[in-house]
Short mmCIF file of C-alpha atoms in Angstrom, two decimals:
data_model
loop_
_atom_site.label_atom_id
_atom_site.label_comp_id
_atom_site.label_asym_id
_atom_site.label_seq_id
_atom_site.Cartn_x
_atom_site.Cartn_y
_atom_site.Cartn_z
CA MET A 29 7.28 -48.87 45.01
CA LEU A 30 6.79 -52.56 43.75
CA PRO A 31 8.92 -54.38 40.95
CA SER A 32 6.28 -55.23 38.11
CA VAL A 33 6.13 -58.88 36.85
CA ASP A 34 7.01 -57.68 33.16
CA ALA A 35 9.62 -55.15 31.91
CA LYS A 36 6.82 -52.05 32.15
CA ASN A 37 6.32 -48.97 34.71
CA TYR A 38 2.57 -48.82 36.22
CA PHE A 39 1.53 -45.43 37.83
CA GLY A 40 -1.34 -45.26 39.94
CA VAL A 41 -2.90 -42.31 41.46
CA THR A 42 -5.02 -42.47 44.69
CA VAL A 43 -6.70 -38.88 46.18
CA SER A 44 -8.62 -39.11 49.14
CA ARG A 45 -12.30 -37.45 49.12
CA LYS A 46 -11.45 -35.85 52.20
CA VAL A 47 -8.47 -33.92 50.52
CA ALA A 48 -10.86 -31.37 48.59
CA ASN A 49 -13.34 -30.94 46.50
CA SER A 50 -13.54 -32.43 42.77
CA VAL A 51 -11.71 -29.83 41.30
CA ILE A 52 -8.87 -30.17 43.15
CA ARG A 53 -8.37 -33.70 43.39
CA ASN A 54 -9.12 -34.10 39.42
CA LYS A 55 -6.19 -31.38 39.34
CA LEU A 56 -3.48 -33.30 41.42
CA LYS A 57 -4.37 -36.69 39.11
CA ARG A 58 -3.60 -34.50 36.31
CA TRP A 59 -0.51 -33.20 37.57
CA VAL A 60 0.88 -36.55 37.93
CA ARG A 61 -0.39 -38.00 34.84
CA ASN A 62 1.40 -35.14 33.20
CA CYS A 63 4.44 -35.50 34.75
CA VAL A 64 4.96 -39.24 34.31
CA SER A 65 4.29 -38.46 30.35
CA THR A 66 6.70 -35.87 30.50
CA GLU A 67 9.55 -36.61 32.55
CA LYS A 68 12.19 -39.67 31.94
CA TRP A 69 12.66 -41.87 34.36
CA PRO A 70 16.06 -43.16 35.43
CA GLU A 71 16.87 -46.79 34.66
CA LYS A 72 16.87 -47.79 38.46
CA TYR A 73 13.49 -47.24 38.45
CA GLU A 74 12.39 -49.55 34.94
CA SER A 75 10.03 -52.09 35.57
CA TYR A 76 8.16 -50.92 38.98
CA THR A 77 4.88 -49.90 39.79
CA PHE A 78 4.18 -46.53 41.49
CA VAL A 79 1.48 -45.58 43.73
CA PHE A 80 0.83 -41.71 44.50
CA VAL A 81 -1.14 -41.36 47.71
CA PHE A 82 -2.68 -38.28 48.09
CA LYS A 83 -3.92 -37.75 52.32
CA PRO A 84 -5.98 -34.95 53.76
CA GLN A 85 -3.36 -32.31 55.86
CA ALA A 86 -4.52 -30.52 58.94
CA ASP A 87 -4.32 -27.12 56.61
CA ALA A 88 -7.87 -27.76 54.42
CA LYS A 89 -6.05 -25.21 52.13
CA PHE A 90 -2.93 -27.00 51.67
CA PHE A 91 -3.87 -28.79 48.36
CA THR A 92 -5.56 -25.75 47.32
CA GLN A 93 -2.48 -23.41 47.01
CA LYS A 94 -0.27 -25.34 45.65
CA LYS A 95 1.03 -24.99 42.20
CA TYR A 96 1.81 -27.26 39.16
CA SER A 97 5.59 -26.24 39.60
CA ASP A 98 5.60 -26.79 43.18
CA PHE A 99 4.63 -30.44 42.49
CA LYS A 100 6.78 -31.19 39.64
CA ASP A 101 9.73 -30.06 41.61
CA LEU A 102 8.82 -32.50 44.20
CA TYR A 103 8.05 -35.13 41.49
CA LYS A 104 11.78 -34.78 40.33
CA ASN A 105 13.20 -35.34 44.07
CA ILE A 106 11.35 -38.52 43.76
CA LYS A 107 14.58 -39.94 41.37
#
């Protein structure tokens, strides 16, 4: 999270190729885009740059077992 130079929020998503296959990587990126577009950000996070980074886990099936509701709960805890 970095302050942005103008009054806009910017979001970036990075998913390592080692996370899973392309279907799962694209699903994670869609989840982030959906949460960012549908959820309201608090005033204290206005004009920041956010980067979501997904790194490989020790358990190879970690991301394949996650559901959107799990991700959305985690996303709400960021606030």
